[in-house]
Short mmCIF file of C-alpha atoms and ligand atoms in Angstrom, two decimals:
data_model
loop_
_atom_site.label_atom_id
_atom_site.label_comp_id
_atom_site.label_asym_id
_atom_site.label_seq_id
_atom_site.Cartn_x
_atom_site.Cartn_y
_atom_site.Cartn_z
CA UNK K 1 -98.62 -21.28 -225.15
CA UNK K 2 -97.34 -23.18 -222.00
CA UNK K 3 -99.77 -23.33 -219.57
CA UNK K 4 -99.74 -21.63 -215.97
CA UNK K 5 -100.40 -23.71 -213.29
CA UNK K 6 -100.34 -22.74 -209.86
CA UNK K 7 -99.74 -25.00 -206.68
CA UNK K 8 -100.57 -24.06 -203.00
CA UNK K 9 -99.27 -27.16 -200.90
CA UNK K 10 -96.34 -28.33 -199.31
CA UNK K 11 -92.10 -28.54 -198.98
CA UNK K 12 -90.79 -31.38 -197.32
CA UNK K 13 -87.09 -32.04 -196.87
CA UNK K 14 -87.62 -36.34 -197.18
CA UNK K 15 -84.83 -38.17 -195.05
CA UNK K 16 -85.23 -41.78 -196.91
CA UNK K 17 -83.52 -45.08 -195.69
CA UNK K 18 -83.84 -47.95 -198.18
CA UNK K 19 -84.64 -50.90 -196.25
CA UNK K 20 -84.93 -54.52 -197.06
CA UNK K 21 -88.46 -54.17 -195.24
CA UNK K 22 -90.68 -52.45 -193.31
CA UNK K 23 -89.88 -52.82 -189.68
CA UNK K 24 -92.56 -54.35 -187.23
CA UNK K 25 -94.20 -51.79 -183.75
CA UNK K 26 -91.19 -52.09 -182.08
CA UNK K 27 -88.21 -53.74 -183.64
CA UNK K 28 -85.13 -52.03 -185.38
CA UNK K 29 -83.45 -53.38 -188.53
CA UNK K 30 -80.63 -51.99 -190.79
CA UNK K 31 -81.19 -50.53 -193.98
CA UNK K 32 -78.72 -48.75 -196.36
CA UNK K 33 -77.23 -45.37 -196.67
CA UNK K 34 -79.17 -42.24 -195.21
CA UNK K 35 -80.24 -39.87 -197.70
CA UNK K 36 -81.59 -36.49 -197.53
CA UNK K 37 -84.16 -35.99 -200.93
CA UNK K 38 -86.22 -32.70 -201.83
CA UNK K 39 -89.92 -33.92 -201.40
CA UNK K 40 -93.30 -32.75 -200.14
CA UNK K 41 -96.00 -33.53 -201.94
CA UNK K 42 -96.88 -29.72 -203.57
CA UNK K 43 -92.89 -29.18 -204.47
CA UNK K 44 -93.18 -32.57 -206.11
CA UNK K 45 -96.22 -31.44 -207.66
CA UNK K 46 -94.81 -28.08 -208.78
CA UNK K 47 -91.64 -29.67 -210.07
CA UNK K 48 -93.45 -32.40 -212.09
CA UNK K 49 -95.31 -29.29 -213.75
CA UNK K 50 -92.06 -27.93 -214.83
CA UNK K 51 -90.33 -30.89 -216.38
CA UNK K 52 -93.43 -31.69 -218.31
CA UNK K 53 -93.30 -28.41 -219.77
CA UNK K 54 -95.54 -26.57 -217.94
CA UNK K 55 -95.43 -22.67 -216.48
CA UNK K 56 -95.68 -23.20 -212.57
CA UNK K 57 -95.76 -20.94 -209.56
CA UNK K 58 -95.28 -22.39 -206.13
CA UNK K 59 -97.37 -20.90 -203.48
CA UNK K 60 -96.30 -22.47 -199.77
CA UNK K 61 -93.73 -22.01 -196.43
CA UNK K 62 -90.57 -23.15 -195.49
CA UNK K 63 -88.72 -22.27 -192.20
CA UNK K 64 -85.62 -20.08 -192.69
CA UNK K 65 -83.38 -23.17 -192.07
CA UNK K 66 -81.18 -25.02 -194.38
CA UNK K 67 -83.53 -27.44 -195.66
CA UNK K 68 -85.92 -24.45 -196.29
CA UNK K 69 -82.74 -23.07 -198.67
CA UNK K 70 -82.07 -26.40 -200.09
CA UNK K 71 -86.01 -26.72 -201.08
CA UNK K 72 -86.40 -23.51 -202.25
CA UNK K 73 -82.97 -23.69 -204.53
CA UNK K 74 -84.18 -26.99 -205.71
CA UNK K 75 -86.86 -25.83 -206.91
CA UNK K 76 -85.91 -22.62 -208.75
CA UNK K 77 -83.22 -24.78 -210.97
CA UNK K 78 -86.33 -27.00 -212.03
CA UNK K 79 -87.74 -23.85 -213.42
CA UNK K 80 -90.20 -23.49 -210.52
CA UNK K 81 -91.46 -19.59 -209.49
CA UNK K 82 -90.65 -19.58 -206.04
CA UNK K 83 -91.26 -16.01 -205.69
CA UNK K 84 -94.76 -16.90 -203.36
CA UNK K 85 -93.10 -19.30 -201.25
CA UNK K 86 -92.81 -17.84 -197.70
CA UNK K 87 -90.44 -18.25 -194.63
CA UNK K 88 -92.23 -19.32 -191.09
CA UNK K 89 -90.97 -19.02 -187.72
CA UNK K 90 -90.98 -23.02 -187.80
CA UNK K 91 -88.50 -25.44 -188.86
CA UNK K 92 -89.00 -26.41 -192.54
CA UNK K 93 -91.26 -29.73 -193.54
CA UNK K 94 -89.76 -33.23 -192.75
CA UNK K 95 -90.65 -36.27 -193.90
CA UNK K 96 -89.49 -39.83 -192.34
CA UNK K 97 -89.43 -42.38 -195.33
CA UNK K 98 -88.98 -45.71 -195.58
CA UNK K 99 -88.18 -47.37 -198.46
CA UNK K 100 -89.02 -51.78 -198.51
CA UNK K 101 -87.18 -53.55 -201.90
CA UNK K 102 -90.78 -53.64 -202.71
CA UNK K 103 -90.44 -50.14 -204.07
CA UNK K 104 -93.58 -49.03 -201.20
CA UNK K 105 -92.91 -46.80 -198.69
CA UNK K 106 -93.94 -45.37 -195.38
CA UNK K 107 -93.93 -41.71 -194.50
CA UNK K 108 -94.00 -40.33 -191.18
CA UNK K 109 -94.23 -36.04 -191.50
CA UNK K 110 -94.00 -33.47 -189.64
CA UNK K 111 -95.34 -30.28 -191.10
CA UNK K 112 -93.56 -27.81 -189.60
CA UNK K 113 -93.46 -24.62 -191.70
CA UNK K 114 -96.18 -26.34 -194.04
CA UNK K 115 -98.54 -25.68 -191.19
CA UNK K 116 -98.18 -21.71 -191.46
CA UNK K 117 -99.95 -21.66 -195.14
CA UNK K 118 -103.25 -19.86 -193.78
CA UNK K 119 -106.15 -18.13 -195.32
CA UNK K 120 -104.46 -15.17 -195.15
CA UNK K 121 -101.43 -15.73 -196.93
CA UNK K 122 -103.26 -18.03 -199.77
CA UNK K 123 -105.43 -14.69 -200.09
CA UNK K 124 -102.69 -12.61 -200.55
CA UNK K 125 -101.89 -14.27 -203.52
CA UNK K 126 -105.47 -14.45 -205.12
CA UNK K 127 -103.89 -12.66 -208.05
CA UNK K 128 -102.26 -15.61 -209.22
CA UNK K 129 -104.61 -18.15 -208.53
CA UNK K 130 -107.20 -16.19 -210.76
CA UNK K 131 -104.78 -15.89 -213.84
CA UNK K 132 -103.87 -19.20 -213.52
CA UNK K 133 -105.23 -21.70 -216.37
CA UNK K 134 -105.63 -24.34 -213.25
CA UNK K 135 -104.98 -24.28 -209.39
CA UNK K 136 -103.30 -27.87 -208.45
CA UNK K 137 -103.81 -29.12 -204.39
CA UNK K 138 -103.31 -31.58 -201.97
CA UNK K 139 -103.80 -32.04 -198.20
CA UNK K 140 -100.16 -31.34 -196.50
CA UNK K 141 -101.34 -27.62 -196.06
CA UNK K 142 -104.06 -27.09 -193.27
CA UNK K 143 -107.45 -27.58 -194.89
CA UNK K 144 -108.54 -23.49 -194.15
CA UNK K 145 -105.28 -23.20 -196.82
CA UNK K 146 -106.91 -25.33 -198.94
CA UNK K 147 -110.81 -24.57 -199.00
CA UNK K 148 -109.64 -20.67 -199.10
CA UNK K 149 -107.13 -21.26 -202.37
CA UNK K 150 -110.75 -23.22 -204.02
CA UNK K 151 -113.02 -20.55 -203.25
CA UNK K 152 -110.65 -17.84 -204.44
CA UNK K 153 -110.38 -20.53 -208.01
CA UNK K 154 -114.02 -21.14 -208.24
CA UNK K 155 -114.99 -17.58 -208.13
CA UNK K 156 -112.51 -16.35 -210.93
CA UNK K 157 -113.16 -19.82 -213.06
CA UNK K 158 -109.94 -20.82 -212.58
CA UNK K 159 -110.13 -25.51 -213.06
CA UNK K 160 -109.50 -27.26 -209.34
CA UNK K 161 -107.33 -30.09 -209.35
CA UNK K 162 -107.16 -31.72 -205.84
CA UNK K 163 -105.25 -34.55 -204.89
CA UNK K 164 -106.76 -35.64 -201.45
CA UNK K 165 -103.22 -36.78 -200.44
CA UNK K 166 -102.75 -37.64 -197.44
CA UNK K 167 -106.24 -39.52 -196.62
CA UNK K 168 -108.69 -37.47 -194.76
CA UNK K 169 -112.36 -37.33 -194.45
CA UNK K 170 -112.84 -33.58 -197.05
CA UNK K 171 -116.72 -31.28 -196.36
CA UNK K 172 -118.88 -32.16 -199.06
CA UNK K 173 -119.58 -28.89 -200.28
CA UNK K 174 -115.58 -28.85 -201.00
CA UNK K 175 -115.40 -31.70 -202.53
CA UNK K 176 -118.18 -30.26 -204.95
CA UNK K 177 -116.33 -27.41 -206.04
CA UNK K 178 -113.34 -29.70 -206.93
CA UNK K 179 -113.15 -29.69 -211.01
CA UNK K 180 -111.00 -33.00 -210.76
CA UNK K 181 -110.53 -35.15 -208.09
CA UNK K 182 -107.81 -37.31 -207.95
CA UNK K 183 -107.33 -40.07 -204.84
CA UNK K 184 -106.38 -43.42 -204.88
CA UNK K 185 -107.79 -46.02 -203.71
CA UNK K 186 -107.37 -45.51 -199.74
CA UNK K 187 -108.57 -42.09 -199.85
CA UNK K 188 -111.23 -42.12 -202.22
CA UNK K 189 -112.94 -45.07 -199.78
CA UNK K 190 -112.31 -42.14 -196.86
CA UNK K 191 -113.99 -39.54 -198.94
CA UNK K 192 -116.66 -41.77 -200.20
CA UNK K 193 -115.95 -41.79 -203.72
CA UNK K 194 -117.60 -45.49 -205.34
CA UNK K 195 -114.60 -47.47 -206.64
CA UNK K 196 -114.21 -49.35 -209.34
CA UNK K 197 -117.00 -52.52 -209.34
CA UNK K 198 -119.27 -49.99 -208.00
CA UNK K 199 -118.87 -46.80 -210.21
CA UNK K 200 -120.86 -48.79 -213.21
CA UNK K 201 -123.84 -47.73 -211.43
CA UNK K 202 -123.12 -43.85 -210.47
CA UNK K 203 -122.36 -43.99 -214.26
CA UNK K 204 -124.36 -41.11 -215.96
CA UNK K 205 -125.66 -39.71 -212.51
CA UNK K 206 -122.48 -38.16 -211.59
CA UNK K 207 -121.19 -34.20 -212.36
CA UNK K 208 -117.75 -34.42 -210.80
CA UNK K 209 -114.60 -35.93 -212.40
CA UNK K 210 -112.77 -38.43 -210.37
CA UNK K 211 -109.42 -39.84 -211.58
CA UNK K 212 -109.39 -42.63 -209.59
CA UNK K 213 -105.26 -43.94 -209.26
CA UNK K 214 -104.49 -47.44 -208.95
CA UNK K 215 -101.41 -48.26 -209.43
CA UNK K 216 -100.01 -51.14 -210.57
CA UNK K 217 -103.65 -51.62 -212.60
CA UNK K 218 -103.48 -47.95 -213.99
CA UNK K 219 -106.26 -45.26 -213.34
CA UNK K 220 -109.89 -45.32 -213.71
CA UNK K 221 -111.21 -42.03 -215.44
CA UNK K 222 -114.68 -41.98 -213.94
CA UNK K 223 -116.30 -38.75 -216.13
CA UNK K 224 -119.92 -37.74 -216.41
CA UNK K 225 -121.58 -40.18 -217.97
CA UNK K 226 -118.21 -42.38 -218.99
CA UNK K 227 -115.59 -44.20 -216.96
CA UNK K 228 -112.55 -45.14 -218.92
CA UNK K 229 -110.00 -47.61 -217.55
CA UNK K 230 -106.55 -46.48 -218.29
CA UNK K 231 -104.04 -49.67 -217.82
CA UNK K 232 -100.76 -49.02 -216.32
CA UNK K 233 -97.13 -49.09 -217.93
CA UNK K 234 -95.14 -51.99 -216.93
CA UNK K 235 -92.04 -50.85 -215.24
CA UNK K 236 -89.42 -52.06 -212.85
CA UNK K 237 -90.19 -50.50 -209.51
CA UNK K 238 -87.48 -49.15 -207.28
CA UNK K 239 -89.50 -46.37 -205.42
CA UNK K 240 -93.12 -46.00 -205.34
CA UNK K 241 -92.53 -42.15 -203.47
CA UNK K 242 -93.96 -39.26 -205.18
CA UNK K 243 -95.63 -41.37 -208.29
CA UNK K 244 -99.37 -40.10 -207.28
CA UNK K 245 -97.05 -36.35 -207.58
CA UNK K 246 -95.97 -37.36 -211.06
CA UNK K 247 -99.45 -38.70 -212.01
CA UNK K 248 -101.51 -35.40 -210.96
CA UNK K 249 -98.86 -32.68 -212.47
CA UNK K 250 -98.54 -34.80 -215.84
CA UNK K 251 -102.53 -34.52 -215.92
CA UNK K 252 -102.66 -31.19 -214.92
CA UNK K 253 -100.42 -30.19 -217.86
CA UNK K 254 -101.98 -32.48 -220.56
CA UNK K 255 -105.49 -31.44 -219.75
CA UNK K 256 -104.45 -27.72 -219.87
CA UNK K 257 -102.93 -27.88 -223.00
CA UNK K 258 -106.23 -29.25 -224.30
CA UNK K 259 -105.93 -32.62 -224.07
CA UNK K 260 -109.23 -34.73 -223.21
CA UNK K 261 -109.34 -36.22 -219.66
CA UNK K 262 -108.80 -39.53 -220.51
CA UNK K 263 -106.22 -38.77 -222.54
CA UNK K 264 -104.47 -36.80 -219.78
CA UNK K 265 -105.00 -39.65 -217.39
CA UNK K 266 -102.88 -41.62 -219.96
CA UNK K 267 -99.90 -39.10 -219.45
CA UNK K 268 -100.49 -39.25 -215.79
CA UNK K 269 -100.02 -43.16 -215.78
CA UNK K 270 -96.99 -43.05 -218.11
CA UNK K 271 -95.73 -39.91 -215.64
CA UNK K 272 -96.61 -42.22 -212.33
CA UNK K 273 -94.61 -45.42 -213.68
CA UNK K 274 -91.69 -43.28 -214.66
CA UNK K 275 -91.22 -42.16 -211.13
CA UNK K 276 -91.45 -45.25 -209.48
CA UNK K 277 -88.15 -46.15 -211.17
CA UNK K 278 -85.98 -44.01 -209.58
CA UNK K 279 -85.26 -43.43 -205.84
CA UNK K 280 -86.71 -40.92 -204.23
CA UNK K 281 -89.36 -37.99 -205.03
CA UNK K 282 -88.14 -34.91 -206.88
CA UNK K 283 -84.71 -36.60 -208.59
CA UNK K 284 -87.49 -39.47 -210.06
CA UNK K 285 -89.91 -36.90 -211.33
CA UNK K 286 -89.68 -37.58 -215.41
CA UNK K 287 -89.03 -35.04 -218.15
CA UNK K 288 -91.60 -34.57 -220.56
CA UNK K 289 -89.64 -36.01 -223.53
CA UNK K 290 -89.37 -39.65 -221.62
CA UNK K 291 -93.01 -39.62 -221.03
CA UNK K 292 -93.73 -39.41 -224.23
CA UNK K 293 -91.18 -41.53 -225.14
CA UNK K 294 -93.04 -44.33 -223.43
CA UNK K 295 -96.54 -43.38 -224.53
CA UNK K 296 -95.43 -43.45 -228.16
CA UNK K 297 -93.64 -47.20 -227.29
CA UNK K 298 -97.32 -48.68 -225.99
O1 RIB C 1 -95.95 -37.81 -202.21
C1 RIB C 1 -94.66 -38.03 -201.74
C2 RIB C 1 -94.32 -37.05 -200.65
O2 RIB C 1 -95.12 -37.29 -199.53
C3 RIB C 1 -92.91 -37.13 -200.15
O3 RIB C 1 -92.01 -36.37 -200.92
C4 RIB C 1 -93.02 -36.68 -198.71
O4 RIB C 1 -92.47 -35.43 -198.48
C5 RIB C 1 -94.50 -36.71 -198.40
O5 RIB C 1 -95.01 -35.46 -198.29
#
């Protein structure tokens, strides 16, 4: 049986410029041609779940603009249910990108209709959250969104996958309901989580899972009692954008089909260093069959 995964989090319509590199406060310098890219990091999410086989519903707003159509068509023709994704009186999700020959990026967003997910309207679809075999978030959604989609998943025992993306400060007593809890670096320092040369010593006191992301050095699978480094796959990097996306949705799948969490963290790194071949977020996100082409090649 595929699995059902559901996603409460964002749509972003990404405007990208490839640039040789990132500009300095102040100055202006020419990059390449403009594109417009279907992003935001829950439609990434919720794609990623698709083309790694998975059965995903998309819970979220866009504004009843263009770029609201454009997100919403994208993601029905990657097999995405789009049936619980809403229309606000605010323009749809934008994000500014900026794309260095590095492959890193910087993202400048403004919400928009991502900002209109409320309590209310995560509540409304409790029904799905509970069926679900795991509820998949991130932080583009206003936190209320957020803490009301985990209490409605905690009470039916449905797993909580959250991806504190972008890096805030989280309560504590969220962060404890969290099943898995997947940062990188940057935000798991914000949130508090120990990193790597200090997790040997949480080891065997801790009760949450963190999947620690690191990306060019892999993932760090820090489980009760165990932390497993996962190394990364060597890839050429044209676009690090929506790799974290890939990573979380290719875990989410492979631990809900059964697999073991360090296992799963393997799919999420082979997931992660597929995308960062390819420009942009949602046309990079890989199909299942290359991601296991490349675990089967290392
Ligand atoms: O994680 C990548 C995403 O972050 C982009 O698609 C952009 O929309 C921002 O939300």
């Amino acid at each position: 049986m595929r699995p059902h995964i559901v996603v409460v989090g964002s749509l972003n319509m990404d405007l990208v410029i490839q640039a040789p590199r990132h500009p300095q406060p102040g100055e202006t310098i020419t990059g390449g041609q403009f594109r417009t890219i279907p992003g935001g990091k829950g439609a990434n999410q919720a794609v990623a779940v698709a083309r790694m086989g998975g059965r995903v519903t998309m819970i979220g707003c866009v504004g009843r603009d263009p770029f609201g159509d454009t997100l919403i068509e994208n993601l029905s023709a990657a097999g995405v249910d789009t049936g619980r994704v809403g229309r606000a009186e605010a323009s749809t999700g934008v994000a500014l990108i900026t794309v260095a020959a590095t492959g890193e990026n910087t993202i400048v967003l403004a919400p928009g209709a991502n900002a209109a997910v409320s309590v209310q309207i995560v509540a409304s679809h409790a029904d799905a959250i509970a069926s679900a075999d795991a509820l998949l978030l991130q932080l583009e959604v206003p936190l209320e969104a957020v803490q009301a989609a985990v209490e409605i998943a905690q009470a039916r025992g449905t797993p909580i996958i959250l991806n504190p993306a972008p890096a805030r400060t989280l309560p504590a007593d969220l962060l404890q309901r969290v099943t898995y809890l997947i940062p990188n670096e940057h935000e798991a320092a914000l949130l508090g989580i120990p990193l790597e040369a200090e997790q040997e010593k949480e080891r065997g006191g801790r009760s949450r899972s963190v999947i620690l992301t690191l990306g060019e050095r892999g993932a760090l699978a820090m489980l009760p009692g165990a932390s497993t480094h996962v190394p990364a796959f060597p890839v050429r990097v044209v676009d690090t954008t929506a790799a974290g996306d890939a990573f979380v949705a290719a875990f989410a799948v492979a631990l809900t089909e059964g697999k073991s969490a360090v296992a799963a963290t393997r799919w999420g790194c082979a997931a992660g260093a597929l995308a960062c071949t390819v420009l942009g977020a949602q046309p990079s996100l890989p199909m299942r069959a290359a991601v296991e082409a490349l675990l089967a090649a290392q």
